[in-house]
mmCIF file of C-alpha atoms (C1' of nucleotides) in Angstrom:
data_model
loop_
_atom_site.group_PDB
_atom_site.id
_atom_site.type_symbol
_atom_site.label_atom_id
_atom_site.label_comp_id
_atom_site.label_asym_id
_atom_site.label_seq_id
_atom_site.Cartn_x
_atom_site.Cartn_y
_atom_site.Cartn_z
ATOM 1 C CA MET A 189 -17.484 -48.685 201.738
ATOM 2 C CA ASN A 190 -19.928 -50.607 199.643
ATOM 3 C CA ASP A 191 -17.593 -53.526 200.143
ATOM 4 C CA ASP A 192 -17.856 -53.171 203.843
ATOM 5 C CA TYR A 193 -21.582 -53.600 203.657
ATOM 6 C CA LYS A 194 -21.184 -56.589 201.442
ATOM 7 C CA ALA A 195 -18.787 -58.213 203.840
ATOM 8 C CA CYS A 196 -20.956 -57.363 206.772
ATOM 9 C CA LEU A 197 -24.006 -58.870 205.155
ATOM 10 C CA ARG A 198 -22.101 -61.905 204.130
ATOM 11 C CA GLU A 199 -20.880 -62.481 207.659
ATOM 12 C CA HIS A 200 -24.458 -62.592 208.728
ATOM 13 C CA GLY A 201 -25.421 -65.015 206.024
ATOM 14 C CA LEU A 202 -27.161 -62.477 203.825
ATOM 15 C CA LYS A 203 -26.827 -61.632 200.181
ATOM 16 C CA SER A 204 -25.770 -58.135 199.312
ATOM 17 C CA THR A 205 -28.457 -56.230 197.468
ATOM 18 C CA LYS A 206 -29.018 -52.627 196.617
ATOM 19 C CA ALA A 207 -31.787 -52.342 199.162
ATOM 20 C CA ARG A 208 -29.887 -54.015 201.974
ATOM 21 C CA ASN A 209 -26.775 -52.000 201.347
ATOM 22 C CA GLY A 210 -28.911 -48.903 201.386
ATOM 23 C CA VAL A 211 -30.518 -49.782 204.690
ATOM 24 C CA LEU A 212 -27.144 -50.570 206.190
ATOM 25 C CA ASP A 213 -25.775 -47.300 204.908
ATOM 26 C CA ILE A 214 -28.597 -45.328 206.451
ATOM 27 C CA LEU A 215 -28.428 -47.101 209.779
ATOM 28 C CA SER A 216 -24.696 -46.704 210.016
ATOM 29 C CA ARG A 217 -24.796 -42.939 209.629
ATOM 30 C CA GLU A 218 -27.596 -42.718 212.113
ATOM 31 C CA THR A 219 -27.246 -42.299 215.831
ATOM 32 C CA SER A 220 -30.961 -42.593 216.407
ATOM 33 C CA VAL A 221 -33.450 -45.344 216.578
ATOM 34 C CA VAL A 222 -35.250 -45.026 213.281
ATOM 35 C CA THR A 223 -38.663 -46.176 212.252
ATOM 36 C CA VAL A 224 -39.376 -48.169 209.135
ATOM 37 C CA GLU A 225 -40.875 -45.081 207.623
ATOM 38 C CA THR A 226 -37.734 -43.062 208.226
ATOM 39 C CA VAL A 227 -35.561 -45.689 206.644
ATOM 40 C CA TYR A 228 -37.897 -45.904 203.713
ATOM 41 C CA ALA A 229 -37.885 -42.159 203.188
ATOM 42 C CA ALA A 230 -34.110 -41.996 203.453
ATOM 43 C CA LEU A 231 -33.721 -44.732 200.890
ATOM 44 C CA LEU A 232 -35.891 -42.933 198.388
ATOM 45 C CA GLU A 233 -34.080 -39.707 199.047
ATOM 46 C CA GLN A 234 -30.752 -41.238 198.196
ATOM 47 C CA GLY A 235 -32.171 -42.608 195.000
ATOM 48 C CA CYS A 236 -32.746 -46.181 196.078
ATOM 49 C CA LYS A 237 -36.185 -47.085 194.841
ATOM 50 C CA VAL A 238 -37.608 -49.728 197.127
ATOM 51 C CA ASN A 239 -40.909 -50.917 198.383
ATOM 52 C CA PHE A 240 -42.176 -50.355 201.865
ATOM 53 C CA SER A 241 -42.644 -54.020 202.497
ATOM 54 C CA THR A 242 -39.091 -54.678 201.450
ATOM 55 C CA VAL A 243 -37.881 -52.321 204.120
ATOM 56 C CA TYR A 244 -39.970 -54.157 206.660
ATOM 57 C CA ARG A 245 -38.576 -57.457 205.499
ATOM 58 C CA ILE A 246 -35.004 -56.250 205.549
ATOM 59 C CA LEU A 247 -35.245 -54.793 209.005
ATOM 60 C CA GLU A 248 -36.958 -57.887 210.308
ATOM 61 C CA MET A 249 -34.310 -60.093 208.745
ATOM 62 C CA PHE A 250 -31.499 -57.921 210.066
ATOM 63 C CA THR A 251 -32.954 -58.191 213.532
ATOM 64 C CA GLU A 252 -33.273 -61.933 213.256
ATOM 65 C CA ARG A 253 -29.640 -62.122 212.207
ATOM 66 C CA LYS A 254 -28.582 -59.863 215.080
ATOM 67 C CA LEU A 255 -27.490 -57.080 212.796
ATOM 68 C CA THR A 256 -30.029 -54.672 214.156
ATOM 69 C CA GLU A 257 -32.107 -54.261 217.224
ATOM 70 C CA LYS A 258 -35.840 -53.742 217.279
ATOM 71 C CA ILE A 259 -37.130 -51.468 219.977
ATOM 72 C CA PHE A 260 -40.640 -50.414 220.744
ATOM 73 C CA LEU A 261 -40.955 -46.651 220.986
ATOM 74 C CA PRO A 262 -43.649 -46.004 223.563
ATOM 75 C CA ASP A 263 -44.142 -42.403 222.582
ATOM 76 C CA GLU A 264 -44.654 -43.334 218.948
ATOM 77 C CA GLY A 265 -46.559 -46.545 219.452
ATOM 78 C CA LYS A 266 -44.426 -48.357 216.923
ATOM 79 C CA TYR A 267 -41.076 -49.995 216.458
ATOM 80 C CA GLY A 268 -37.719 -48.456 215.758
ATOM 81 C CA PHE A 269 -34.507 -50.073 214.656
ATOM 82 C CA SER A 270 -30.868 -49.378 215.138
ATOM 83 C CA LEU A 271 -27.624 -51.042 214.307
ATOM 84 C CA ARG A 272 -26.559 -53.430 216.968
ATOM 85 C CA ARG A 273 -23.241 -52.305 218.268
ATOM 86 C CA PRO A 274 -21.262 -54.933 220.074
ATOM 87 C CA GLY A 275 -20.927 -54.448 223.782
ATOM 88 C CA HIS A 276 -23.909 -52.236 224.263
ATOM 89 C CA THR A 277 -26.353 -53.146 226.904
ATOM 90 C CA HIS A 278 -28.970 -50.470 227.317
ATOM 91 C CA ARG A 279 -30.065 -47.288 225.747
ATOM 92 C CA LEU A 280 -30.818 -43.743 226.528
ATOM 93 C CA ILE A 281 -33.251 -42.321 224.028
ATOM 94 C CA CYS A 282 -34.048 -38.697 223.376
ATOM 95 C CA LEU A 283 -37.787 -38.215 223.352
ATOM 96 C CA GLN A 284 -37.563 -35.406 220.875
ATOM 97 C CA CYS A 285 -34.996 -36.317 218.234
ATOM 98 C CA HIS A 286 -34.709 -40.028 219.033
ATOM 99 C CA LYS A 287 -30.996 -39.878 219.307
ATOM 100 C CA VAL A 288 -29.663 -42.884 221.118
ATOM 101 C CA VAL A 289 -26.782 -43.265 223.495
ATOM 102 C CA ASP A 290 -25.652 -46.746 224.276
ATOM 103 C CA LEU A 291 -25.010 -47.356 227.917
ATOM 104 C CA ALA A 292 -22.265 -49.834 228.400
ATOM 105 C CA HIS A 293 -22.823 -50.564 232.011
ATOM 106 C CA CYS A 294 -25.839 -52.570 233.071
ATOM 107 C CA PRO A 295 -26.611 -52.014 236.713
ATOM 108 C CA LEU A 296 -29.084 -54.816 236.932
ATOM 109 C CA SER A 297 -27.393 -58.144 237.194
ATOM 110 C CA ASP A 298 -27.156 -58.100 240.952
ATOM 111 C CA TYR A 299 -30.662 -56.809 241.123
ATOM 112 C CA GLU A 300 -31.882 -59.658 238.931
ATOM 113 C CA LYS A 301 -30.295 -62.220 241.183
ATOM 114 C CA GLU A 302 -31.831 -60.654 244.222
ATOM 115 C CA VAL A 303 -35.277 -60.606 242.624
ATOM 116 C CA ALA A 304 -34.925 -64.164 241.386
ATOM 117 C CA GLN A 305 -34.212 -65.321 244.874
ATOM 118 C CA LYS A 306 -37.060 -63.392 246.391
ATOM 119 C CA THR A 307 -39.654 -64.390 243.847
ATOM 120 C CA GLN A 308 -38.438 -67.814 242.757
ATOM 121 C CA PHE A 309 -38.825 -66.751 239.140
ATOM 122 C CA ASP A 310 -36.408 -67.868 236.474
ATOM 123 C CA ILE A 311 -35.452 -64.510 235.140
ATOM 124 C CA VAL A 312 -34.495 -64.609 231.519
ATOM 125 C CA GLY A 313 -33.985 -60.985 230.728
ATOM 126 C CA HIS A 314 -35.117 -57.456 231.071
ATOM 127 C CA ASN A 315 -35.937 -54.328 229.229
ATOM 128 C CA LEU A 316 -34.319 -51.162 230.294
ATOM 129 C CA GLU A 317 -34.592 -47.955 228.448
ATOM 130 C CA LEU A 318 -33.992 -44.522 229.789
ATOM 131 C CA TYR A 319 -35.849 -41.585 228.335
ATOM 132 C CA GLY A 320 -35.016 -37.954 228.365
ATOM 133 C CA TYR A 321 -33.910 -34.994 226.340
ATOM 134 C CA CYS A 322 -30.476 -34.733 224.826
ATOM 135 C CA PRO A 323 -28.272 -31.681 225.267
ATOM 136 C CA GLU A 324 -29.469 -30.089 222.024
ATOM 137 C CA CYS A 325 -33.142 -30.776 222.457
ATOM 138 C CA LYS A 326 -33.330 -29.772 226.076
ATOM 139 C CA LYS A 327 -32.252 -26.236 225.155
ATOM 140 C CA GLY A 328 -35.478 -25.531 223.339
ATOM 141 C CA ARG A 329 -37.681 -26.549 226.224
ATOM 142 C CA MET B 42 -68.003 -54.882 246.911
ATOM 143 C CA ASN B 43 -69.934 -53.267 244.137
ATOM 144 C CA ASP B 44 -69.963 -50.202 246.282
ATOM 145 C CA ASP B 45 -66.213 -50.269 246.493
ATOM 146 C CA TYR B 46 -65.971 -50.037 242.761
ATOM 147 C CA LYS B 47 -68.417 -47.219 242.700
ATOM 148 C CA ALA B 48 -66.455 -45.294 245.287
ATOM 149 C CA CYS B 49 -63.218 -46.040 243.556
ATOM 150 C CA LEU B 50 -64.545 -44.792 240.243
ATOM 151 C CA ARG B 51 -65.995 -41.723 241.830
ATOM 152 C CA GLU B 52 -62.682 -40.862 243.423
ATOM 153 C CA HIS B 53 -61.182 -40.844 239.993
ATOM 154 C CA GLY B 54 -63.913 -38.682 238.584
ATOM 155 C CA LEU B 55 -65.727 -41.432 236.757
ATOM 156 C CA LYS B 56 -69.313 -42.507 236.728
ATOM 157 C CA SER B 57 -70.079 -46.010 237.839
ATOM 158 C CA THR B 58 -71.462 -48.171 235.080
ATOM 159 C CA LYS B 59 -71.971 -51.847 234.611
ATOM 160 C CA ALA B 60 -69.087 -52.095 232.180
ATOM 161 C CA ARG B 61 -66.654 -50.137 234.304
ATOM 162 C CA ASN B 62 -67.525 -52.040 237.429
ATOM 163 C CA GLY B 63 -67.009 -55.222 235.496
ATOM 164 C CA VAL B 64 -63.593 -54.195 234.256
ATOM 165 C CA LEU B 65 -62.582 -53.135 237.717
ATOM 166 C CA ASP B 66 -63.800 -56.416 239.104
ATOM 167 C CA ILE B 67 -61.787 -58.400 236.623
ATOM 168 C CA LEU B 68 -58.642 -56.394 237.076
ATOM 169 C CA SER B 69 -58.849 -56.588 240.846
ATOM 170 C CA ARG B 70 -58.984 -60.354 240.921
ATOM 171 C CA GLU B 71 -56.145 -60.562 238.425
ATOM 172 C CA THR B 72 -52.482 -60.691 239.251
ATOM 173 C CA SER B 73 -51.465 -60.550 235.624
ATOM 174 C CA VAL B 74 -51.159 -57.931 233.018
ATOM 175 C CA VAL B 75 -54.201 -58.554 230.856
ATOM 176 C CA THR B 76 -54.871 -57.633 227.294
ATOM 177 C CA VAL B 77 -58.008 -55.916 226.107
ATOM 178 C CA GLU B 78 -59.109 -59.170 224.607
ATOM 179 C CA THR B 79 -58.769 -60.987 227.912
ATOM 180 C CA VAL B 80 -60.780 -58.376 229.727
ATOM 181 C CA TYR B 81 -63.408 -58.489 227.042
ATOM 182 C CA ALA B 82 -63.691 -62.270 227.203
ATOM 183 C CA ALA B 83 -63.862 -62.221 230.986
ATOM 184 C CA LEU B 84 -66.636 -59.666 230.908
ATOM 185 C CA LEU B 85 -68.731 -61.747 228.557
ATOM 186 C CA GLU B 86 -68.082 -64.802 230.630
ATOM 187 C CA GLN B 87 -69.427 -63.184 233.729
ATOM 188 C CA GLY B 88 -72.495 -62.147 231.858
ATOM 189 C CA CYS B 89 -71.618 -58.531 231.219
ATOM 190 C CA LYS B 90 -72.469 -57.854 227.615
ATOM 191 C CA VAL B 91 -70.203 -55.141 226.314
ATOM 192 C CA ASN B 92 -68.612 -54.048 223.118
ATOM 193 C CA PHE B 93 -64.953 -54.386 222.329
ATOM 194 C CA SER B 94 -64.515 -50.703 221.729
ATOM 195 C CA THR B 95 -66.049 -49.937 225.080
ATOM 196 C CA VAL B 96 -63.414 -52.049 226.737
ATOM 197 C CA TYR B 97 -60.754 -50.122 224.884
ATOM 198 C CA ARG B 98 -62.293 -46.860 225.924
ATOM 199 C CA ILE B 99 -62.619 -47.882 229.536
ATOM 200 C CA LEU B 100 -59.063 -49.105 229.804
ATOM 201 C CA GLU B 101 -57.750 -46.021 228.079
ATOM 202 C CA MET B 102 -59.780 -43.816 230.379
ATOM 203 C CA PHE B 103 -58.672 -45.749 233.455
ATOM 204 C CA THR B 104 -55.076 -45.304 232.417
ATOM 205 C CA GLU B 105 -55.553 -41.614 231.861
ATOM 206 C CA ARG B 106 -57.058 -41.330 235.316
ATOM 207 C CA LYS B 107 -54.207 -43.325 236.836
ATOM 208 C CA LEU B 108 -56.410 -46.201 237.800
ATOM 209 C CA THR B 109 -54.580 -48.630 235.583
ATOM 210 C CA GLU B 110 -51.254 -48.930 233.914
ATOM 211 C CA LYS B 111 -50.724 -49.616 230.253
ATOM 212 C CA ILE B 112 -47.740 -51.765 229.432
ATOM 213 C CA PHE B 113 -46.486 -52.921 226.089
ATOM 214 C CA LEU B 114 -45.976 -56.682 226.011
ATOM 215 C CA PRO B 115 -43.058 -57.308 223.676
ATOM 216 C CA ASP B 116 -43.762 -60.984 223.292
ATOM 217 C CA GLU B 117 -47.354 -60.310 222.296
ATOM 218 C CA GLY B 118 -46.854 -57.202 220.283
ATOM 219 C CA LYS B 119 -49.706 -55.447 221.996
ATOM 220 C CA TYR B 120 -50.665 -53.683 225.180
ATOM 221 C CA GLY B 121 -51.639 -55.090 228.507
ATOM 222 C CA PHE B 122 -53.246 -53.389 231.467
ATOM 223 C CA SER B 123 -53.159 -53.864 235.166
ATOM 224 C CA LEU B 124 -54.502 -52.106 238.197
ATOM 225 C CA ARG B 125 -52.154 -49.498 239.445
ATOM 226 C CA ARG B 126 -51.195 -50.390 242.941
ATOM 227 C CA PRO B 127 -49.782 -47.569 244.982
ATOM 228 C CA GLY B 128 -46.107 -47.795 245.768
ATOM 229 C CA HIS B 129 -45.123 -50.095 242.963
ATOM 230 C CA THR B 130 -42.248 -49.161 240.782
ATOM 231 C CA HIS B 131 -41.357 -51.957 238.423
ATOM 232 C CA ARG B 132 -42.622 -55.293 237.347
ATOM 233 C CA LEU B 133 -41.558 -58.834 236.884
ATOM 234 C CA ILE B 134 -43.678 -60.506 234.264
ATOM 235 C CA CYS B 135 -44.037 -64.206 233.589
ATOM 236 C CA LEU B 136 -43.600 -64.873 229.908
ATOM 237 C CA GLN B 137 -45.942 -67.804 230.008
ATOM 238 C CA CYS B 138 -48.919 -66.905 232.186
ATOM 239 C CA HIS B 139 -48.324 -63.145 232.354
ATOM 240 C CA LYS B 140 -48.488 -63.121 236.092
ATOM 241 C CA VAL B 141 -47.005 -59.954 237.451
ATOM 242 C CA VAL B 142 -45.018 -59.298 240.549
ATOM 243 C CA ASP B 143 -44.564 -55.711 241.559
ATOM 244 C CA LEU B 144 -41.068 -54.841 242.611
ATOM 245 C CA ALA B 145 -41.063 -52.195 245.220
ATOM 246 C CA HIS B 146 -37.442 -51.255 245.064
ATOM 247 C CA CYS B 147 -36.144 -49.371 242.077
ATOM 248 C CA PRO B 148 -32.414 -49.760 241.731
ATOM 249 C CA LEU B 149 -32.038 -47.067 239.148
ATOM 250 C CA SER B 150 -32.153 -43.655 240.667
ATOM 251 C CA ASP B 151 -28.447 -43.471 241.326
ATOM 252 C CA TYR B 152 -27.793 -44.926 237.942
ATOM 253 C CA GLU B 153 -29.954 -42.299 236.306
ATOM 254 C CA LYS B 154 -28.061 -39.529 238.005
ATOM 255 C CA GLU B 155 -24.787 -41.002 236.908
ATOM 256 C CA VAL B 156 -25.963 -41.305 233.324
ATOM 257 C CA ALA B 157 -27.420 -37.816 233.319
ATOM 258 C CA GLN B 158 -24.108 -36.424 234.365
ATOM 259 C CA LYS B 159 -22.151 -38.391 231.823
ATOM 260 C CA THR B 160 -24.412 -37.678 228.900
ATOM 261 C CA GLN B 161 -25.822 -34.282 229.784
ATOM 262 C CA PHE B 162 -29.306 -35.564 229.049
ATOM 263 C CA ASP B 163 -32.287 -34.474 231.063
ATOM 264 C CA ILE B 164 -33.555 -37.844 232.080
ATOM 265 C CA VAL B 165 -37.264 -37.908 232.569
ATOM 266 C CA GLY B 166 -37.919 -41.558 233.181
ATOM 267 C CA HIS B 167 -37.266 -45.106 232.328
ATOM 268 C CA ASN B 168 -38.825 -48.373 231.464
ATOM 269 C CA LEU B 169 -37.796 -51.381 233.388
ATOM 270 C CA GLU B 170 -39.442 -54.697 233.099
ATOM 271 C CA LEU B 171 -38.000 -58.016 234.056
ATOM 272 C CA TYR B 172 -39.076 -61.119 232.226
ATOM 273 C CA GLY B 173 -38.935 -64.707 233.251
ATOM 274 C CA TYR B 174 -40.944 -67.715 234.286
ATOM 275 C CA CYS B 175 -42.852 -67.887 237.521
ATOM 276 C CA PRO B 176 -42.465 -70.809 239.919
ATOM 277 C CA GLU B 177 -45.478 -72.639 238.469
ATOM 278 C CA CYS B 178 -44.656 -72.125 234.824
ATOM 279 C CA LYS B 179 -40.992 -72.945 235.134
ATOM 280 C CA LYS B 180 -41.859 -76.436 236.321
ATOM 281 C CA GLY B 181 -43.260 -77.431 232.953
ATOM 282 C CA ARG B 182 -40.214 -76.360 231.041
ATOM 283 C "C1'" DT C 29 -28.948 -71.521 186.669
ATOM 284 C "C1'" DT C 30 -31.229 -71.374 190.866
ATOM 285 C "C1'" DA C 31 -32.365 -69.994 195.186
ATOM 286 C "C1'" DA C 32 -33.155 -65.902 197.403
ATOM 287 C "C1'" DA C 33 -34.822 -60.993 197.302
ATOM 288 C "C1'" DT C 34 -38.140 -57.694 195.782
ATOM 289 C "C1'" DG C 35 -42.488 -55.289 194.055
ATOM 290 C "C1'" DC C 36 -47.120 -55.065 194.312
ATOM 291 C "C1'" DA C 37 -51.461 -55.532 196.109
ATOM 292 C "C1'" DA C 38 -54.153 -57.392 199.385
ATOM 293 C "C1'" DA C 39 -55.134 -58.819 203.891
ATOM 294 C "C1'" DG C 40 -54.356 -59.013 208.974
ATOM 295 C "C1'" DT C 41 -54.094 -57.291 213.661
ATOM 296 C "C1'" DC C 42 -54.706 -54.102 217.021
ATOM 297 C "C1'" DT C 43 -56.724 -49.788 218.001
ATOM 298 C "C1'" DT C 44 -59.468 -45.537 217.352
ATOM 299 C "C1'" DT C 45 -63.461 -42.745 216.012
ATOM 300 C "C1'" DG C 46 -68.170 -40.787 214.658
ATOM 301 C "C1'" DC C 47 -72.658 -40.929 215.537
ATOM 302 C "C1'" DA C 48 -77.013 -42.346 217.405
ATOM 303 C "C1'" DC C 49 -79.037 -44.284 221.344
ATOM 304 C "C1'" DG C 50 -79.260 -45.414 226.374
ATOM 305 C "C1'" DC C 51 -78.320 -44.825 231.086
ATOM 306 C "C1'" DT C 52 -76.381 -42.504 235.417
ATOM 307 C "C1'" DA C 53 -76.448 -38.863 238.525
ATOM 308 C "C1'" DT D 218 -83.251 -33.883 232.073
ATOM 309 C "C1'" DA D 219 -78.522 -33.209 230.693
ATOM 310 C "C1'" DG D 220 -74.530 -35.125 229.735
ATOM 311 C "C1'" DC D 221 -71.658 -38.857 229.854
ATOM 312 C "C1'" DG D 222 -71.208 -43.822 228.440
ATOM 313 C "C1'" DT D 223 -71.969 -47.395 225.119
ATOM 314 C "C1'" DG D 224 -72.986 -50.100 220.790
ATOM 315 C "C1'" DC D 225 -72.169 -50.467 216.244
ATOM 316 C "C1'" DA D 226 -69.851 -50.086 212.124
ATOM 317 C "C1'" DA D 227 -66.383 -48.148 209.748
ATOM 318 C "C1'" DA D 228 -61.875 -46.438 209.292
ATOM 319 C "C1'" DG D 229 -56.944 -45.918 210.594
ATOM 320 C "C1'" DA D 230 -52.186 -47.161 211.611
ATOM 321 C "C1'" DC D 231 -48.747 -50.303 211.391
ATOM 322 C "C1'" DT D 232 -47.255 -54.663 209.823
ATOM 323 C "C1'" DT D 233 -47.384 -59.116 207.324
ATOM 324 C "C1'" DT D 234 -48.120 -62.225 203.395
ATOM 325 C "C1'" DG D 235 -48.782 -64.552 198.721
ATOM 326 C "C1'" DC D 236 -47.359 -64.676 194.391
ATOM 327 C "C1'" DA D 237 -45.102 -63.241 190.182
ATOM 328 C "C1'" DT D 238 -40.864 -61.160 188.740
ATOM 329 C "C1'" DT D 239 -36.147 -59.873 189.195
ATOM 330 C "C1'" DT D 240 -31.537 -60.339 190.871
ATOM 331 C "C1'" DA D 241 -27.162 -61.982 193.085
ATOM 332 C "C1'" DA D 242 -23.953 -65.652 193.423
#
DNA sequence: TTAAATGCAAAGTCTTTGCACGCTA
DNA sequence: TAGCGTGCAAAGACTTTGCATTTAA
């Protein structure tokens, strides 16, 4: 398992270190978008002594290397990160527990074309996130 | 025109002041999403001496009272504001000049229903912003 | 060995807040 | 006049950076 992380890091042109393996480990057992703070806390909890700024640097680097995705969480006013799973397009995020469901189908490409034509913009991308409450969290509401 | 602002503010339960009128004036002649800094600079430029924190407070208050909309600008890493125009749903934002085009048609309601059914989430909303370059800005690229 | 990663502390950016004073209704 | 709005200065939250030290390859 540790080897997997090593290989994964290597593929992305990154050295394997205790901290990076730890971050990878945490993200991979996580179905939520997690904040830097959460990752940091989880690292400490599993005995990996790291610095806050290291976690920032790792997550930033991972994002740059397309290993993770950086998402602004409007309800928190800060960024969250999650492993980038191939083939995903958009996300459904639980407002309570931050669980994330990847939505494979993107309904927007036709829409983008239509808008591009109407507005004469060059459209280079979009943000789409759905928000709601997951089956567990919606029970308690 | 000044009276319009006054009436508009009143409708939203707000006193008319020099600063608020100024902000309203700037936003109404603006087709872009503007940052607090931009609003602040514009106010000074038109001779309205205000404090930065006042601009923050005004924009926050306007947003609370549904007069404006607060949007996170991913490329800037901070918030922008724009007048809330009735009937809009989503926005197309120019990455260079921040011009905004409101998109009346929201293509997502069916999609939301479909996702809700598949995932059993209660979906309460979504974020959709399109990004690109407007006709003027795309020329110089 | 050597370049890259990390720890630490400090600074940076955007935003918010407390309090006294000023202005609108 | 009474209460809301504003200026000012300070603090707060999140994030980034510089530099010395440690570590992986």
